[in-house]
mmCIF file of C-alpha atoms in Angstrom:
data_model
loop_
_atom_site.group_PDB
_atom_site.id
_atom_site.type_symbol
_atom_site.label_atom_id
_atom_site.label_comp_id
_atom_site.label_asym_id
_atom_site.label_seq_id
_atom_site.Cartn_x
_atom_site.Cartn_y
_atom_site.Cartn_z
ATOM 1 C CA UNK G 358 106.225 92.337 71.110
ATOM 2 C CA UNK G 359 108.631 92.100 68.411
ATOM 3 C CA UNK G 360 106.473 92.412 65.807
ATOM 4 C CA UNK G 361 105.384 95.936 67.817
ATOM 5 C CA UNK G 362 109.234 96.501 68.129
ATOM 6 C CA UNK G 363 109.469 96.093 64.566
ATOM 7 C CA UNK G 364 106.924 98.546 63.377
ATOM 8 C CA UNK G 365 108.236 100.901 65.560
ATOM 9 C CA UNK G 366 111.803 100.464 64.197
ATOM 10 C CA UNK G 367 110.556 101.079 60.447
ATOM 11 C CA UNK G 368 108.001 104.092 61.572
ATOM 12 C CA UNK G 369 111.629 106.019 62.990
ATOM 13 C CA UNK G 370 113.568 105.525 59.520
ATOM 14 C CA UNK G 371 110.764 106.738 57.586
ATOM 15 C CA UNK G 372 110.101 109.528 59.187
ATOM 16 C CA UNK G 373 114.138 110.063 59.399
ATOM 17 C CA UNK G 374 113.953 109.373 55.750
ATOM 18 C CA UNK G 375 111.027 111.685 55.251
ATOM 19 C CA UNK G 376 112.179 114.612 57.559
ATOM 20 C CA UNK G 377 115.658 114.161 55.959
ATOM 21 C CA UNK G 378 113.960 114.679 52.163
ATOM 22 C CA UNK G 379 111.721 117.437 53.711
ATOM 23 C CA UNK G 380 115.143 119.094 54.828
ATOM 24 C CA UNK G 381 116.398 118.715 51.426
ATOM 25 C CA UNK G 382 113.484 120.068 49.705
ATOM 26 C CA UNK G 383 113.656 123.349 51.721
ATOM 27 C CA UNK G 384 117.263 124.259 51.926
ATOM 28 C CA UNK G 385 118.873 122.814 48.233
ATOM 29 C CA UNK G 386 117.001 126.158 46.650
ATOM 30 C CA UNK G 387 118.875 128.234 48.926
ATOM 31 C CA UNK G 388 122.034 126.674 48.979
ATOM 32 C CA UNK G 389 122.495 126.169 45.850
ATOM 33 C CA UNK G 390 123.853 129.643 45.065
ATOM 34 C CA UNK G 391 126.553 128.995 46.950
ATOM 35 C CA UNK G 392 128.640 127.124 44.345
ATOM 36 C CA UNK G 393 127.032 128.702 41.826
ATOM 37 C CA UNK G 394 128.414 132.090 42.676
ATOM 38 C CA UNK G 395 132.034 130.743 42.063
ATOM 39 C CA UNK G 396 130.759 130.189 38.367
ATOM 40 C CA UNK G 397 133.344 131.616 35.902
ATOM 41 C CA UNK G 398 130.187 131.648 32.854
ATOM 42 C CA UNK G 399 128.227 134.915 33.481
ATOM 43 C CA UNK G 400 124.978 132.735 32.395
ATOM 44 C CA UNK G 401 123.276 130.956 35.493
ATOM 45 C CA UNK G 402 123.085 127.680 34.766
ATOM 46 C CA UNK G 403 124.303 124.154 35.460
ATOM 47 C CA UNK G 404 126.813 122.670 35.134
ATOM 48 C CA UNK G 405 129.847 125.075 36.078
ATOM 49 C CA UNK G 406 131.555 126.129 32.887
ATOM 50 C CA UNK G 407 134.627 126.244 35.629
ATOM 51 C CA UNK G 408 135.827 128.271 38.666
ATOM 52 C CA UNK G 409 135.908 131.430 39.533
ATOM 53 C CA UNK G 410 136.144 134.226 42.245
ATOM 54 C CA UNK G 411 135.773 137.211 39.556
ATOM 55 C CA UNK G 412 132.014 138.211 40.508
ATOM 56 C CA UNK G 413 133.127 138.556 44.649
ATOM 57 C CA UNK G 414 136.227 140.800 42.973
ATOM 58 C CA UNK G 415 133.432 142.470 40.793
ATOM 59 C CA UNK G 416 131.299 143.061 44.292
ATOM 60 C CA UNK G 417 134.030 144.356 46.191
ATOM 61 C CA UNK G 418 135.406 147.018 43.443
ATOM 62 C CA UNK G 419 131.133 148.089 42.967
ATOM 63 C CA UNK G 420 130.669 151.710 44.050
ATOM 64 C CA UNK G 421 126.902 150.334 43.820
ATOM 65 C CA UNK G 422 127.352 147.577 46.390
ATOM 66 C CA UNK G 423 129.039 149.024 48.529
ATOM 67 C CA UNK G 424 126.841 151.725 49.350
ATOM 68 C CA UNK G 425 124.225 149.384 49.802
ATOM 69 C CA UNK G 426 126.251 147.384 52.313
ATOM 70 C CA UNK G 427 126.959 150.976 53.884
ATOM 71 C CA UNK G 428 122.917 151.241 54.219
ATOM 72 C CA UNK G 429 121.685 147.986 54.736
ATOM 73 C CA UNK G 430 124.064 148.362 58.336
ATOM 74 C CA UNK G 431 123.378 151.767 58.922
ATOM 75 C CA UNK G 432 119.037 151.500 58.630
ATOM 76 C CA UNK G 433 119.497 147.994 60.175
ATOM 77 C CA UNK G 434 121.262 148.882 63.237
ATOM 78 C CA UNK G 435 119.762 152.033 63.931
ATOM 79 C CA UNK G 436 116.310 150.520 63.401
ATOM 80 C CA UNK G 437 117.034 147.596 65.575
ATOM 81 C CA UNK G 438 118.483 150.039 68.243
ATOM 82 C CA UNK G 439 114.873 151.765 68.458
ATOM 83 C CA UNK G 440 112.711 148.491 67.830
ATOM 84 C CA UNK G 441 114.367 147.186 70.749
ATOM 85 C CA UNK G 442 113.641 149.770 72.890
ATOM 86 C CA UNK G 443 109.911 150.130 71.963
ATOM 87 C CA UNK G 444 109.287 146.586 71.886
ATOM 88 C CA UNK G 445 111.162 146.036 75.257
ATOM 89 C CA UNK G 446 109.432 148.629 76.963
ATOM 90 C CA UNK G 447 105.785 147.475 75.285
ATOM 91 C CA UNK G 448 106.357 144.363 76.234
ATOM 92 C CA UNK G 449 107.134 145.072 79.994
ATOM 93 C CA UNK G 450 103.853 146.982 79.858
ATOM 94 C CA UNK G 451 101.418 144.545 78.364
ATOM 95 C CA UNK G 452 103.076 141.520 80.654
ATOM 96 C CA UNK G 453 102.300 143.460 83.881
ATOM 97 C CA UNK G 454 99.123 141.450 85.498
ATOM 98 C CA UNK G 455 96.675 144.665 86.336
ATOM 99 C CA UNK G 456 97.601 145.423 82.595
ATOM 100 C CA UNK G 457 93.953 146.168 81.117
ATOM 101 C CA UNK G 458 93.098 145.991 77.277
ATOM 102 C CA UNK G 459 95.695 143.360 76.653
ATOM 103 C CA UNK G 460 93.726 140.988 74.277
ATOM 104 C CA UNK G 461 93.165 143.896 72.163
ATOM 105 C CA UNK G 462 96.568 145.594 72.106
ATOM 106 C CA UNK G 463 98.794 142.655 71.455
ATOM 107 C CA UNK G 464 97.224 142.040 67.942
ATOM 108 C CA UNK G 465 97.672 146.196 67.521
ATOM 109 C CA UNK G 466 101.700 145.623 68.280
ATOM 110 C CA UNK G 467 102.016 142.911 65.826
ATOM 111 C CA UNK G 468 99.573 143.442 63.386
ATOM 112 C CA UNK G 469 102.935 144.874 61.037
ATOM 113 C CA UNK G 470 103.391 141.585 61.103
ATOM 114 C CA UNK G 471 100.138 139.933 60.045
ATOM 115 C CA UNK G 472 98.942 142.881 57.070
ATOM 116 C CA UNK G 473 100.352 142.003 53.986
ATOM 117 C CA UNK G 474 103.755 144.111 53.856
ATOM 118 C CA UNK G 475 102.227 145.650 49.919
ATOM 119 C CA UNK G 476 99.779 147.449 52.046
ATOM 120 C CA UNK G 477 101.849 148.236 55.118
ATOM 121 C CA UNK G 478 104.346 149.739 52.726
ATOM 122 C CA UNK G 479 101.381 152.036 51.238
ATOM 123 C CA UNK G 480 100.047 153.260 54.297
ATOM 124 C CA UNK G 481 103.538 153.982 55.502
ATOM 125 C CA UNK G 482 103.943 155.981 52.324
ATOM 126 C CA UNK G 483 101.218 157.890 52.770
ATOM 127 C CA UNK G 484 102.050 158.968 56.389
ATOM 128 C CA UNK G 485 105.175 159.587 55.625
ATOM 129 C CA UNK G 486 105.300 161.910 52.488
ATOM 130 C CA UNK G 487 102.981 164.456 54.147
ATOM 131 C CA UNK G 488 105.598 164.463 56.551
ATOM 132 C CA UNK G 489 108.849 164.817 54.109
ATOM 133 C CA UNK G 490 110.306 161.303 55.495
ATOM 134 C CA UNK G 491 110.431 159.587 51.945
ATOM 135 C CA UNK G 492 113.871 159.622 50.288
ATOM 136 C CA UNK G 493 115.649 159.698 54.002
ATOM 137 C CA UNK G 494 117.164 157.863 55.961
ATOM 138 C CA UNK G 495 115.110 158.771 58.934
ATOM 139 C CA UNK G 496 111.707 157.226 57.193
ATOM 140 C CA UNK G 497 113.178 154.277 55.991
ATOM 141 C CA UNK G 498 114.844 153.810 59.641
ATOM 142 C CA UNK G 499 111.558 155.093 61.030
ATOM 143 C CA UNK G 500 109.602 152.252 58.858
ATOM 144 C CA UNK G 501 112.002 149.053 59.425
ATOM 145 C CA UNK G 502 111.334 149.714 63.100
ATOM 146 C CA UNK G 503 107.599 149.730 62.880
ATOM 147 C CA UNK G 504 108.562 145.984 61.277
ATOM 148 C CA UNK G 505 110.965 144.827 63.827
ATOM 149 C CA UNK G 506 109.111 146.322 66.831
ATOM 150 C CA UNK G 507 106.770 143.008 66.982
ATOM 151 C CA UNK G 508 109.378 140.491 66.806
ATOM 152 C CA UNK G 509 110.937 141.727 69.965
ATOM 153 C CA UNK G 510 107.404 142.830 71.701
ATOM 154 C CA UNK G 511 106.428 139.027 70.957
ATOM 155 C CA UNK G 512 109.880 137.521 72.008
ATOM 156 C CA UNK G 513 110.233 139.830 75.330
ATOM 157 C CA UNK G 514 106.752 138.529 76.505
ATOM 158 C CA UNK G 515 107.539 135.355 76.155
ATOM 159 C CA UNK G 516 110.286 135.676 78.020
ATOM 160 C CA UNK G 517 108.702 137.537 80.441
ATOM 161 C CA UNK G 518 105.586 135.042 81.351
ATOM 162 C CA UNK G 519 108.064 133.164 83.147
ATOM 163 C CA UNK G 520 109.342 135.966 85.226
ATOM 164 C CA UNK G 521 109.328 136.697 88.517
ATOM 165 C CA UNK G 522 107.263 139.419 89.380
ATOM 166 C CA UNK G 523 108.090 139.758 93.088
ATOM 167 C CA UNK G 524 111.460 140.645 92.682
ATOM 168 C CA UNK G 525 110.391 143.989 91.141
ATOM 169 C CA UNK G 526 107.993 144.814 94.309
ATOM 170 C CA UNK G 527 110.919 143.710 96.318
ATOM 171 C CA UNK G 528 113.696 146.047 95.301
ATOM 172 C CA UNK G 529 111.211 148.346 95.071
ATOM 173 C CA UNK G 530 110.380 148.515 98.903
ATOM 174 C CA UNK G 531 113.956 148.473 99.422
ATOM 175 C CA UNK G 532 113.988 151.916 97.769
ATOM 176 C CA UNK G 533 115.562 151.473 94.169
ATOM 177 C CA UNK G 534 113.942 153.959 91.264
ATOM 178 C CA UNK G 535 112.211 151.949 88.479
ATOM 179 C CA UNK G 536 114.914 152.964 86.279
ATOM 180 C CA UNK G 537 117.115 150.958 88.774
ATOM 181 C CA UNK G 538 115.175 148.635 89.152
ATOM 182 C CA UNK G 539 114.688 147.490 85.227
ATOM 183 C CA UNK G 540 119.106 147.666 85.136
ATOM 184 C CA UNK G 541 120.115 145.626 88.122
ATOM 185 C CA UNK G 542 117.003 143.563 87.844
ATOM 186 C CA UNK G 543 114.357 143.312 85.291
ATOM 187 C CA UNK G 544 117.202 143.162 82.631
ATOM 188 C CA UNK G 545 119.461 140.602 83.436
ATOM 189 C CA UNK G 546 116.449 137.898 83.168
ATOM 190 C CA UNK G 547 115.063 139.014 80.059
ATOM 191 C CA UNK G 548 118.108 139.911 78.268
ATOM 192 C CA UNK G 549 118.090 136.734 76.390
ATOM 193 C CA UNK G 550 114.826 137.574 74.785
ATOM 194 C CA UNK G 551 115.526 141.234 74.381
ATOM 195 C CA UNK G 552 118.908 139.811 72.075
ATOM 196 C CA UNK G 553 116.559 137.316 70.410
ATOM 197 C CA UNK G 554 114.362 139.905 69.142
ATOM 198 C CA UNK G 555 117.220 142.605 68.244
ATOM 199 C CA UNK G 556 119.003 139.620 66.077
ATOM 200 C CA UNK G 557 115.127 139.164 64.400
ATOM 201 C CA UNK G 558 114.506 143.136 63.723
ATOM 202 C CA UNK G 559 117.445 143.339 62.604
ATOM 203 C CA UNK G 560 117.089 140.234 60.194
ATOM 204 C CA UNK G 561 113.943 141.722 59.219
ATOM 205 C CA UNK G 562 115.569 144.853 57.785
ATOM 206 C CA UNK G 563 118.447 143.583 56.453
ATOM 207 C CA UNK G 564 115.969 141.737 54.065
ATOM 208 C CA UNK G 565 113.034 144.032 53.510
ATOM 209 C CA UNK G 566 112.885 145.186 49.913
ATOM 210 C CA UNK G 567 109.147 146.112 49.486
ATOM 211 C CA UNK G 568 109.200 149.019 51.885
ATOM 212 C CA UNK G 569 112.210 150.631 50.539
ATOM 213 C CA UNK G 570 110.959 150.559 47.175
ATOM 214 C CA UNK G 571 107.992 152.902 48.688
ATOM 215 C CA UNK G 572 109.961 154.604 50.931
ATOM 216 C CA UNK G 573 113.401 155.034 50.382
ATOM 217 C CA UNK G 574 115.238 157.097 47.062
ATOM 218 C CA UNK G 575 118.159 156.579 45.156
ATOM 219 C CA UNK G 576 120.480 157.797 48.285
ATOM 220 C CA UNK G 577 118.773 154.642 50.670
ATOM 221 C CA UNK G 578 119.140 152.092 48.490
ATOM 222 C CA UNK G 579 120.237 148.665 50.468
ATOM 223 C CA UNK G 580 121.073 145.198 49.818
ATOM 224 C CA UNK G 581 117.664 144.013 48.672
ATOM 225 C CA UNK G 582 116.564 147.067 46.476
ATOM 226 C CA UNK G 583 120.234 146.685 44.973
ATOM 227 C CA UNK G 584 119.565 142.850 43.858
ATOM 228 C CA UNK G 585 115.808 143.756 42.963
ATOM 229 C CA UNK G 586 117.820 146.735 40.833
ATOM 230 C CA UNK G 587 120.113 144.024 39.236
ATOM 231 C CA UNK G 588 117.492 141.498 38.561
ATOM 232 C CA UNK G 589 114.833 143.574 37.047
ATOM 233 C CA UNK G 590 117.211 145.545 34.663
ATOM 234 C CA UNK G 591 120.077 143.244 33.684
ATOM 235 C CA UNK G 592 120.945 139.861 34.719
ATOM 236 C CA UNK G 593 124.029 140.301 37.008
ATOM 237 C CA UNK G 594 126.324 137.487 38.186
ATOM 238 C CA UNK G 595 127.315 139.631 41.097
ATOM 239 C CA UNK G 596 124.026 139.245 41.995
ATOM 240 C CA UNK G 597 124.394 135.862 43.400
ATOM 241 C CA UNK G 598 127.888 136.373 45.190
ATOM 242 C CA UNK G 599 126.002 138.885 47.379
ATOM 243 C CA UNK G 600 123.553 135.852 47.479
ATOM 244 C CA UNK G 601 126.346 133.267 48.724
ATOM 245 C CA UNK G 602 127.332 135.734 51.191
ATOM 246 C CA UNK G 603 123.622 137.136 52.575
ATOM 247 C CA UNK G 604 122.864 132.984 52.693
ATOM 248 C CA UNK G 605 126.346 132.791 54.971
ATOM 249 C CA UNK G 606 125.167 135.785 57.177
ATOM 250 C CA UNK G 607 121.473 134.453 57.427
ATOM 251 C CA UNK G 608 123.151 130.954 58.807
ATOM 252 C CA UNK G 609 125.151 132.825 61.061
ATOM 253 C CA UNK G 610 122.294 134.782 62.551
ATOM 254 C CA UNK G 611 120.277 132.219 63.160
ATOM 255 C CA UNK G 612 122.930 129.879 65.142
ATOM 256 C CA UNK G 613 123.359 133.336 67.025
ATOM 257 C CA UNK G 614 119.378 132.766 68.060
ATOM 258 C CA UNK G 615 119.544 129.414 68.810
ATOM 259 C CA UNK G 616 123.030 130.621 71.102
ATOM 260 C CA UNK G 617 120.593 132.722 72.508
ATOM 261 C CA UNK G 618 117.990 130.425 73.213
ATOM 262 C CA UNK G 619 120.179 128.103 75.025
ATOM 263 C CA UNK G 620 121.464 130.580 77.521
ATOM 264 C CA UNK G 621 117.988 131.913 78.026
ATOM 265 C CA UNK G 622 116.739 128.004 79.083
ATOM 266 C CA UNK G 623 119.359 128.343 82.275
ATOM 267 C CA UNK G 624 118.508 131.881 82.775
ATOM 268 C CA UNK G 625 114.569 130.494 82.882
ATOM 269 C CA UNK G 626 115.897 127.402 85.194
ATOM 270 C CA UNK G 627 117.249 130.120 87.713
ATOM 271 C CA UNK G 628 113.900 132.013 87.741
ATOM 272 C CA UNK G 629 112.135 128.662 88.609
#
């Protein structure tokens, strides 16, 4: 038994150890630009020639960068605003039970998400230039929500396999409109999953670069394009203060998930 007791002991530290290196491995890369943005050399390199803030000063006083920042928020809360709808509303449709066809449409919702994003970006372009939507604001918006749609269609129906269908027959034979009915009702259950996947269509535009290159003009250009911009023509220090900061706002977004996942586990305990 204690030789059992033992084994067991040493199998937990290893994998600690191993999940712990694992960690490591994954996360260094990325936060490693974090100090590295305070940098006062304009080379990037190790170790620190010694400290300075002059490349967050150079970010703030850059017409460039700030009209970026101006985008990024604009196409990445309007898009959001419609991907949520869509994929809300899909979603409701596809969970229903008499809902027919739904092994073949769910892969149709999130196939933006499965096709490499080189060819989604093509086929976009070539829908939209016909149209005159390249080098606006409306296509690019237009596009990001085509991306975002299936993380909310796919976090919505989740949410919804645990709900309660009966409540919607209910307050419907006690007269309320469907409209009603999906406010006072439907809603407040599956608003945890509707915020989930808002906070992951927006994540997914805020980072998108390939699209916009297609899509978007000089007038569009966001946070991505601006660092691709910066990268591929000169080697910009700025470049990784945006970085620091776009590492700081990833972090935050994805505590605000796992927020969201924790009030959606009561909201599911309710249900039950």
């Amino acid at each position: 038994m204690q030789s059992t007791t033992l084994t067991e002991r040493v199998g937990r530290r290893v994998l600690r150890l191993v999940s712990a290196a694992v960690l490591v491995f994954l996360v260094a890369p990325v936060l490693i630009v974090i100090p590295l943005s305070f940098n006062e050399s304009a080379y990037f390199s190790y170790p620190m020639s010694g400290f300075s803030t002059r490349w967050y000063a150079a970010l703030v006083s850059s017409e460039e960068w700030r009209l970026a920042v101006v985008n990024s928020f604009i196409i990445g809360l309007a898009s959001t605003a419609i991907a949520t709808v869509l994929g809300t509303a899909a979603a409701m449709g596809i969970s229903r039970p008499s809902f027919p066809l739904r092994g073949f449409i769910m892969p149709l919702l999130i196939s933006p998400m499965i096709i490499p994003i080189v060819v989604v970006a093509v086929s976009l372009y070539l829908v939209f230039a016909p149209l005159g939507l390249t080098s606006s604001h409306a296509g690019v918006i237009l596009a990001h929500a085509a991306l975002g749609t299936p993380f909310v269609v796919i976090t919505v129906t989740a949410t919804l396999m645990a709900f309660n269908w009966n409540l919607v027959r209910a307050a419907a034979s006690l007269g309320a409109p469907p409209l009603m009915t999906f406010r006072r009702v439907t809603l407040p259950l599956i608003a945890p999953g509707v915020a989930t996947g808002a906070v992951f269509a927006f994540a997914t535009s805020f980072d998108e670069v390939i699209v916009i290159l297609f899509i978007g003009g000089a007038e569009q250009k966001t946070i991505p394009r601006q660092m691709w911009s910066g990268i591929r023509d000169q080697i910009n220090p700025s470049i990784l203060a945006m970085a620091a900061l776009l590492t700081v706002f990833a972090i935050t977004l994805f505590l605000v998930i796992d927020w969201l996942h924790g009030r959606a586990a009561p909201a599911a305990d309710t249900r039950g």
